[in-house]
XYZ file of C-alpha atoms in Angstrom:
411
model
C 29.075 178.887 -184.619
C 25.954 178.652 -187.064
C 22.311 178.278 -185.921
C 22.221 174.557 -186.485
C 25.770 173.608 -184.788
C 24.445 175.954 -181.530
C 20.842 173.959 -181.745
C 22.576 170.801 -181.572
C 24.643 171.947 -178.807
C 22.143 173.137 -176.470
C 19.967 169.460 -177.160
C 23.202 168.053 -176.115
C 23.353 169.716 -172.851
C 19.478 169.343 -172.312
C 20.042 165.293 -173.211
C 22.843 165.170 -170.409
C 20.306 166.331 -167.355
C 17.313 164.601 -168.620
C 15.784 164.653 -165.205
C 16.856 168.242 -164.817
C 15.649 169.385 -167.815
C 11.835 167.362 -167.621
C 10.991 169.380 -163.972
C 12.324 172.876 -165.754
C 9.599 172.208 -168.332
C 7.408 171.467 -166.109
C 6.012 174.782 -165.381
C 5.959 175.408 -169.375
C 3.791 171.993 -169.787
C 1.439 173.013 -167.340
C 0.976 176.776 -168.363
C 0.677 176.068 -172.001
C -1.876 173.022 -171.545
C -4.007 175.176 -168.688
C -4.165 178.581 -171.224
C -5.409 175.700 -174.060
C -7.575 174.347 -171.850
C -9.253 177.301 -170.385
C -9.459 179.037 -173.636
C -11.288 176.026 -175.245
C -13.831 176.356 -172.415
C -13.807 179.407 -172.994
C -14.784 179.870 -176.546
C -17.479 176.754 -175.755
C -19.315 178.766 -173.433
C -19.244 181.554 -176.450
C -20.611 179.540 -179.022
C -23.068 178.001 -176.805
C -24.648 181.617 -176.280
C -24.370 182.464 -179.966
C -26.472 179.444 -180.733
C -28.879 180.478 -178.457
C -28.974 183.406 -180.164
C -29.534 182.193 -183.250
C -32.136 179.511 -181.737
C -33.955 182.896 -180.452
C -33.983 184.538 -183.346
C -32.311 188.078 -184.297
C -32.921 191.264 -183.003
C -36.096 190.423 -181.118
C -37.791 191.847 -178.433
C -40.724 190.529 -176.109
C -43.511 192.289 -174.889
C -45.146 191.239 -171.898
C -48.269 191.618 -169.616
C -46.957 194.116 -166.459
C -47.671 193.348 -162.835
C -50.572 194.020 -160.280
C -50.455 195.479 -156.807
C -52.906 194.272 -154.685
C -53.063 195.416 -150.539
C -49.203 196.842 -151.540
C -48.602 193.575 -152.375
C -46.853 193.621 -156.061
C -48.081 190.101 -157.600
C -44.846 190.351 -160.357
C -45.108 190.207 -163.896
C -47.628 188.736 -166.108
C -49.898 188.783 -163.221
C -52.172 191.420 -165.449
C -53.426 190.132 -169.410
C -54.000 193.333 -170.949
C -51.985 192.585 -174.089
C -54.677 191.467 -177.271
C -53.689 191.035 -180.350
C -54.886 194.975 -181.578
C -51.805 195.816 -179.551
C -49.969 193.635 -181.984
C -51.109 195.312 -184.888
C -50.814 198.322 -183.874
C -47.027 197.631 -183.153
C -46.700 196.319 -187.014
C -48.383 198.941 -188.782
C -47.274 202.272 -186.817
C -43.688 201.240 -186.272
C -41.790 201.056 -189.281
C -38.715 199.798 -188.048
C -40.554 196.655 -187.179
C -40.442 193.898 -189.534
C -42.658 191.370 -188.303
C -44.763 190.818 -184.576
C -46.376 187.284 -183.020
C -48.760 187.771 -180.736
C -48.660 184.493 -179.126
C -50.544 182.746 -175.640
C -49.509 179.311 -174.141
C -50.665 176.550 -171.752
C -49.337 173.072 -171.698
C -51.340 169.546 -171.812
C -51.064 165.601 -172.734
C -51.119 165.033 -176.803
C -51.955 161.645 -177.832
C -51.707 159.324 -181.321
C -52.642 155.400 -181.159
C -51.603 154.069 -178.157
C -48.437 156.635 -177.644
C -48.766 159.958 -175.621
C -46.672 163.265 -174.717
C -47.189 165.963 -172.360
C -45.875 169.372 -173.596
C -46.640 172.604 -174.232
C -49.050 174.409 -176.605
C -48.627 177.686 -177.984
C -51.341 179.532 -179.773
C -49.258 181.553 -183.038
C -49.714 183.152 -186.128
C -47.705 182.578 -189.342
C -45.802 185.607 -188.363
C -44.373 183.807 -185.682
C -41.562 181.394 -187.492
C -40.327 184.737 -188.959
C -39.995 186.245 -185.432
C -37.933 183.190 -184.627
C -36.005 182.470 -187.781
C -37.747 179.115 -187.274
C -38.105 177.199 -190.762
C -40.701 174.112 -191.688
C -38.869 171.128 -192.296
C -41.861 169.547 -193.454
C -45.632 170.347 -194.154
C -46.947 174.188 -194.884
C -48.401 177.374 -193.076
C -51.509 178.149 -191.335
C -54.080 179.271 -194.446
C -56.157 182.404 -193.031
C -59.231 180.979 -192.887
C -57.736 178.207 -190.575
C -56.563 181.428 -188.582
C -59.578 183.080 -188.149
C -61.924 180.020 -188.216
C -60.221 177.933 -185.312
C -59.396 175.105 -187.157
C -58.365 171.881 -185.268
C -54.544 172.462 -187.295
C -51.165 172.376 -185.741
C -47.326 172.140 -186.017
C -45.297 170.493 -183.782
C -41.774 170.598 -182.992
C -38.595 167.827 -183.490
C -39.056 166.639 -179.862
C -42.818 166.152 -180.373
C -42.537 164.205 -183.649
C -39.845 161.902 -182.786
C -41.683 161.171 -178.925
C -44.930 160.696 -180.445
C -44.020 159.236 -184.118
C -40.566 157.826 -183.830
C -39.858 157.204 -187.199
C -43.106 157.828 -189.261
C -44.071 160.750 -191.243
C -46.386 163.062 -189.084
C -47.645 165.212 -191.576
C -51.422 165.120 -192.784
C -51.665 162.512 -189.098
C -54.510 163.431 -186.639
C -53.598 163.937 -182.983
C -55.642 164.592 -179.725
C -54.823 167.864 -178.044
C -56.353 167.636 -174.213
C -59.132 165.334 -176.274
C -59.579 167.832 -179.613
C -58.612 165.943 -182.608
C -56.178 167.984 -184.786
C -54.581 167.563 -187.827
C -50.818 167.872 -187.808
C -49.786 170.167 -191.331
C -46.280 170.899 -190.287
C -43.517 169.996 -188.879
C -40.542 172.198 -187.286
C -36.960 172.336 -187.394
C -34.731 171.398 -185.178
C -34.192 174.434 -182.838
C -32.627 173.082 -180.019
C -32.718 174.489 -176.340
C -33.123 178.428 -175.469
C -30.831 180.209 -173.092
C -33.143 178.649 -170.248
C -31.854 175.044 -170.803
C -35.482 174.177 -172.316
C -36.341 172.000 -175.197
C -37.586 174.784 -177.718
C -38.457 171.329 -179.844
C -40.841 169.932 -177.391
C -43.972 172.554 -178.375
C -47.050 172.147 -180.591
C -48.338 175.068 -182.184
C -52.012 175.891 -183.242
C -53.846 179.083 -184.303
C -54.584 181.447 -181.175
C -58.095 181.374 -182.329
C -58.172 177.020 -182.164
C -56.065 177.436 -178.354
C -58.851 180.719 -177.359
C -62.339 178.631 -178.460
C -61.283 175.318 -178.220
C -58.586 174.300 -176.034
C -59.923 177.220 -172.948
C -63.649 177.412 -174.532
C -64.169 180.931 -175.357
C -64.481 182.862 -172.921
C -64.062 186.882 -171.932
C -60.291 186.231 -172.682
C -61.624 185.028 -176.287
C -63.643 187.903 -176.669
C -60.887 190.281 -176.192
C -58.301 187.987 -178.152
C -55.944 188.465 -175.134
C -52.449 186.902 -175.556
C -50.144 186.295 -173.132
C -46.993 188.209 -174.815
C -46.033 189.928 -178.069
C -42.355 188.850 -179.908
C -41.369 191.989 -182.008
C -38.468 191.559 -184.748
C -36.466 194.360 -185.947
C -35.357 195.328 -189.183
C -31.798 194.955 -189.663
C -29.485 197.779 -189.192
C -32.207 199.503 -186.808
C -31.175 200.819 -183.250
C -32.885 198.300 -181.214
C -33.242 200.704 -178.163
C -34.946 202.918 -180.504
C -37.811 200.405 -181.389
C -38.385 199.246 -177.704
C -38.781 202.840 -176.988
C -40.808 203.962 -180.020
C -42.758 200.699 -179.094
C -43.033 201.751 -175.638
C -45.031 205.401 -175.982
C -47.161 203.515 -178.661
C -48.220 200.777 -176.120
C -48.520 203.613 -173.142
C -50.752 205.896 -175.372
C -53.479 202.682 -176.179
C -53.726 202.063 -172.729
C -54.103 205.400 -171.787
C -51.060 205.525 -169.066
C -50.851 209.190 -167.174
C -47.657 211.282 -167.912
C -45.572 209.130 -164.735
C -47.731 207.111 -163.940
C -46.191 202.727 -163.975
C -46.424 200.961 -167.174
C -48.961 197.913 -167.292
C -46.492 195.815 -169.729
C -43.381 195.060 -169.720
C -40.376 194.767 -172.638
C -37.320 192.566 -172.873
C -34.834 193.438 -175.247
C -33.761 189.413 -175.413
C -30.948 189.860 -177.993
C -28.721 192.353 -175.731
C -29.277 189.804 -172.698
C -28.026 186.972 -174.722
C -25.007 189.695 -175.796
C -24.302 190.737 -172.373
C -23.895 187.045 -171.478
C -21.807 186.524 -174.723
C -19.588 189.779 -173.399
C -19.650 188.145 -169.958
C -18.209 184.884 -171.598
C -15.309 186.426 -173.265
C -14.402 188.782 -170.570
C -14.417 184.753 -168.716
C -12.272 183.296 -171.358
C -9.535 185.816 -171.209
C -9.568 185.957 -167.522
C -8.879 181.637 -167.342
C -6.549 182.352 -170.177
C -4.490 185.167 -168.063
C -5.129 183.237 -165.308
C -3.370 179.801 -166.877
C -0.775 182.186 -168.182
C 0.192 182.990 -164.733
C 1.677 179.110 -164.859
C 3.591 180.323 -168.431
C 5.118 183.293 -166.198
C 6.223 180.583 -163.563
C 7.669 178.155 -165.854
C 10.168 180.967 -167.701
C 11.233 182.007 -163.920
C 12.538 178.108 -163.494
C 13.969 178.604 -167.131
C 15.730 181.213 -166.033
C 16.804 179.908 -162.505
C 18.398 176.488 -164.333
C 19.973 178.678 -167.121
C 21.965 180.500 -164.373
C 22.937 177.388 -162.608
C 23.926 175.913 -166.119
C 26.083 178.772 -166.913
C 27.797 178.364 -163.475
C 28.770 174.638 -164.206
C 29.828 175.289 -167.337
C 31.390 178.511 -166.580
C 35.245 176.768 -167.791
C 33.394 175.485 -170.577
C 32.800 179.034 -172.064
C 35.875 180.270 -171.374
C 37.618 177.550 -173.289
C 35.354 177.966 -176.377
C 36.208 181.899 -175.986
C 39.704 181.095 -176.173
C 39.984 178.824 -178.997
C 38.008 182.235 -181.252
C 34.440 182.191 -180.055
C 32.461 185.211 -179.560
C 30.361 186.853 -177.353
C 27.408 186.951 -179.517
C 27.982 182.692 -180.204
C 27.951 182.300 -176.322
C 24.748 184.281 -175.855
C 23.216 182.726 -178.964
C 23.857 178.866 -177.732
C 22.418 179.998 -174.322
C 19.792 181.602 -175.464
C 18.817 178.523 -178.024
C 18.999 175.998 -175.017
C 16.361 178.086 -173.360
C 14.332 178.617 -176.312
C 14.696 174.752 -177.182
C 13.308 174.082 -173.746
C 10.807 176.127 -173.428
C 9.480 174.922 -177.240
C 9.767 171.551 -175.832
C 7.748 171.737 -172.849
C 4.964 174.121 -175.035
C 5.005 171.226 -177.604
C 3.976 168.769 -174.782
C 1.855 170.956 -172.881
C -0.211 171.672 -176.681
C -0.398 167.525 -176.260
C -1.728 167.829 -171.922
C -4.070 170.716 -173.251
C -5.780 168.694 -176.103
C -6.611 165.747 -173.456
C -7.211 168.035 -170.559
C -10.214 169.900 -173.650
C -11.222 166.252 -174.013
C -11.639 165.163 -171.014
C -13.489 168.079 -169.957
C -15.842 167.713 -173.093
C -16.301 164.309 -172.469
C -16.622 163.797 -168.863
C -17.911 166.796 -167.711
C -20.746 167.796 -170.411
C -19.322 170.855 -171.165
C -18.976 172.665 -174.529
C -15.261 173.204 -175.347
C -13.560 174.413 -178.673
C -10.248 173.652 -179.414
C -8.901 176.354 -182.087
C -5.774 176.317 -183.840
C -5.269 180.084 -182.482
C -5.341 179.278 -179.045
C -2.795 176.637 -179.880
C -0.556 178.580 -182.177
C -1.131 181.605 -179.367
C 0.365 179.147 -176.668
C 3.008 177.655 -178.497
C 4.431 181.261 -179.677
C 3.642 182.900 -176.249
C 5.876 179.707 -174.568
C 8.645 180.726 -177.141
C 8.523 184.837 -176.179
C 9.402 183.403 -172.105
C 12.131 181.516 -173.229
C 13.526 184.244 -175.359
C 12.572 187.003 -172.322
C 13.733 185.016 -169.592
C 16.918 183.300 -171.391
C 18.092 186.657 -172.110
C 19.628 187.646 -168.963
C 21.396 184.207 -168.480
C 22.797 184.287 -172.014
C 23.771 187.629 -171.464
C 25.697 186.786 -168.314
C 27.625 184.124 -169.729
C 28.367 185.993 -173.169
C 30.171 188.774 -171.020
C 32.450 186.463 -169.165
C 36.466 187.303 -169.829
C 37.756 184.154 -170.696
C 41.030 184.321 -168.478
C 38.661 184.445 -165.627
C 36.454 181.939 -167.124
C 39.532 179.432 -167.414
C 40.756 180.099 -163.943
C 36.885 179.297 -162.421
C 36.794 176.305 -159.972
């Protein structure tokens, strides 16, 4: 018996218990479909976290204001501003490993053009800034250094901003009120999208930490100092990032003159290992739904192999009567085995079918992020094809070792 005669043999016997052979494949549909399914959410939630790493930028870290105790009372962090932009510099010129630092400071308040206004937030920045953050112009140009140092009434503003407060007009070279301080709007952003946080990193205007120290707070001791509320350092490529954060650490400790033990008054975020811990967290997810949903694939091949035992039982005079007219053993096992095979190919093909709906639906209805891939389909498929072969064995095997007097004599 050749491959092709045996295939069409075992779609015979599959054809003549229809019923039977739908609820057999039943645990194949649903395994294969859940492993697609959960595998597609899994790799969403993946390259949702990769986007808001690239969103953040690459290899960054933040530095920011420590905490004060007051009464034993620890306020938390940022509650003390002794961060100023020297500390900044001194991070860019004594580190070499550092390829570019933002000092930046931020409040929030209502921007207005014509008769449209916005509230959102303001960030005071330097040009380094959209280096720190990979974060191009889409339109416009840089802050000139004189507008730097001189507090001019300039400003970027983000994709959010633009669209909420021009819709579909050009905003470049347009003046805007900033809490009642006409500005001048030279850039504007691209798109970045939302940070790990779930927040619009689009909906921000950005001026000169000089314009947001003299003119949006009014100069005051702050000004004087050129406080700023945190410091975004970005790493050279190929650098050990814990290296930096540490070299960056005794640097900051020995300007503020901190004892040997005595509690650091800052505080540093290494922001791109968080986002990869959460990436790590997402595949170590992924593969546990996917094991998980493969628990179902494990189930189906036990029914394979439950109905391949009862179907060599009913047709038990069957293979004795094609071992007596000059089959083999090796024919017998091979048709069995290609029934089970066939079946569980079957129910994988139509599970691939219940898995690409079920990624729909959830992409659709529920919000989330999914990714179908043609790996996680081709992995399904061929894993549904190993649990017909493993568990269609041992059936195939029985009948192929029948003697075929006893086989003919079988009631």
């Amino acid at each position: 018996m050749n491959f092709l005669a045996a295939l069409r043999s075992a779609l015979r016997a599959l054809l003549a218990n229809k019923l039977r052979s739908l609820l057999t494949m039943l645990g194949i549909i649903i395994g294969v479909g859940a492993v697609i399914t959960m595998v597609a959410v899994g790799n969403g939630a993946t390259q949702r976290v990769q986007e808001q790493m690239k969103g953040l930028g690459s290899n960054i870290m933040l530095v920011l204001p420590g905490g004060v105790s007051q009464a034993g009372v620890r306020l938390g962090a940022q509650t003390r501003q002794r961060l100023t932009e020297e500390d900044a510099q001194a991070i860019q010129l004594e580190i070499p490993e550092v390829q570019a630092v933002a000092p930046t400071s931020r409040t929030s308040g209502q921007l207005v053009f014509g008769n449209t206004n916005w509230g959102t937030t303001i960030i005071g920045v330097n040009n380094d800034y959209l280096e720190v953050r990979d974060w191009p112009i889409a339109s416009g140009r840089m802050f000139e250094d004189g507008e730097l140092a001189g507090s001019a009434k300039v400003a970027w503003i983000g994709a959010t901003v633009a669209r909420e407060l021009f819709g579909d007009e050009d905003p470049v070279d347009q003046t805007i009120r900033v809490r009642n301080i006409p500005m001048k709007v030279i850039a504007v952003l691209a798109p970045k999208g939302q940070n790990s946080m779930g927040q619009d990193q689009d909906d921000a205007i950005m001026i000169p930490l000089s314009t947001l120290r003299n003119r949006i707070w009014g100069g005051d001791a702050t000004s004087r100092l050129k406080r700023v509320g945190s410091i975004s350092v970005k790493v050279r490529d190929g650098m050990d990032m814990k290296a930096v954060e540490d070299s960056v650490k005794e640097l900051l400790r020995q300007r503020f003159k901190v004892p040997a033990g005595g509690e650091d008054p800052f505080q540093i975020r290494n922001l791109t290992e968080i986002l990869q811990a959460q990436e790590e967290s997402s595949r170590v997810m992924t593969l546990l739904l996917a094991a998980v949903a493969g628990i179902s694939l494990i189930i189906g091949g036990i029914g394979i192999m439950n109905i391949m035992l009862v179907s060599v039982t009913e047709r038990t005079r069957e293979i004795g009567l094609r071992m007596a007219v000059g089959a083999r053993g090796i024919d017998i096992l091979a048709q069995f085995l290609i029934e089970a095979v066939t079946l569980s190919l079957i129910g994988g093909a139509i599970g691939v079918l219940l898995g690409a709906v079920a990624t729909w639906g959830v992409g659709e209805l529920a919000g989330w992020q999914v990714s179908l891939s043609a790996g996680a389909v081709a992995l399904a498929v061929g894993f549904s094809g190993v649990v017909g072969v493993f568990f269609g064995f041992y059936p195939a095997r029985r009948a192929a070792r029948l003697l075929p007097i006893q086989a003919l004599r079988y009631e």
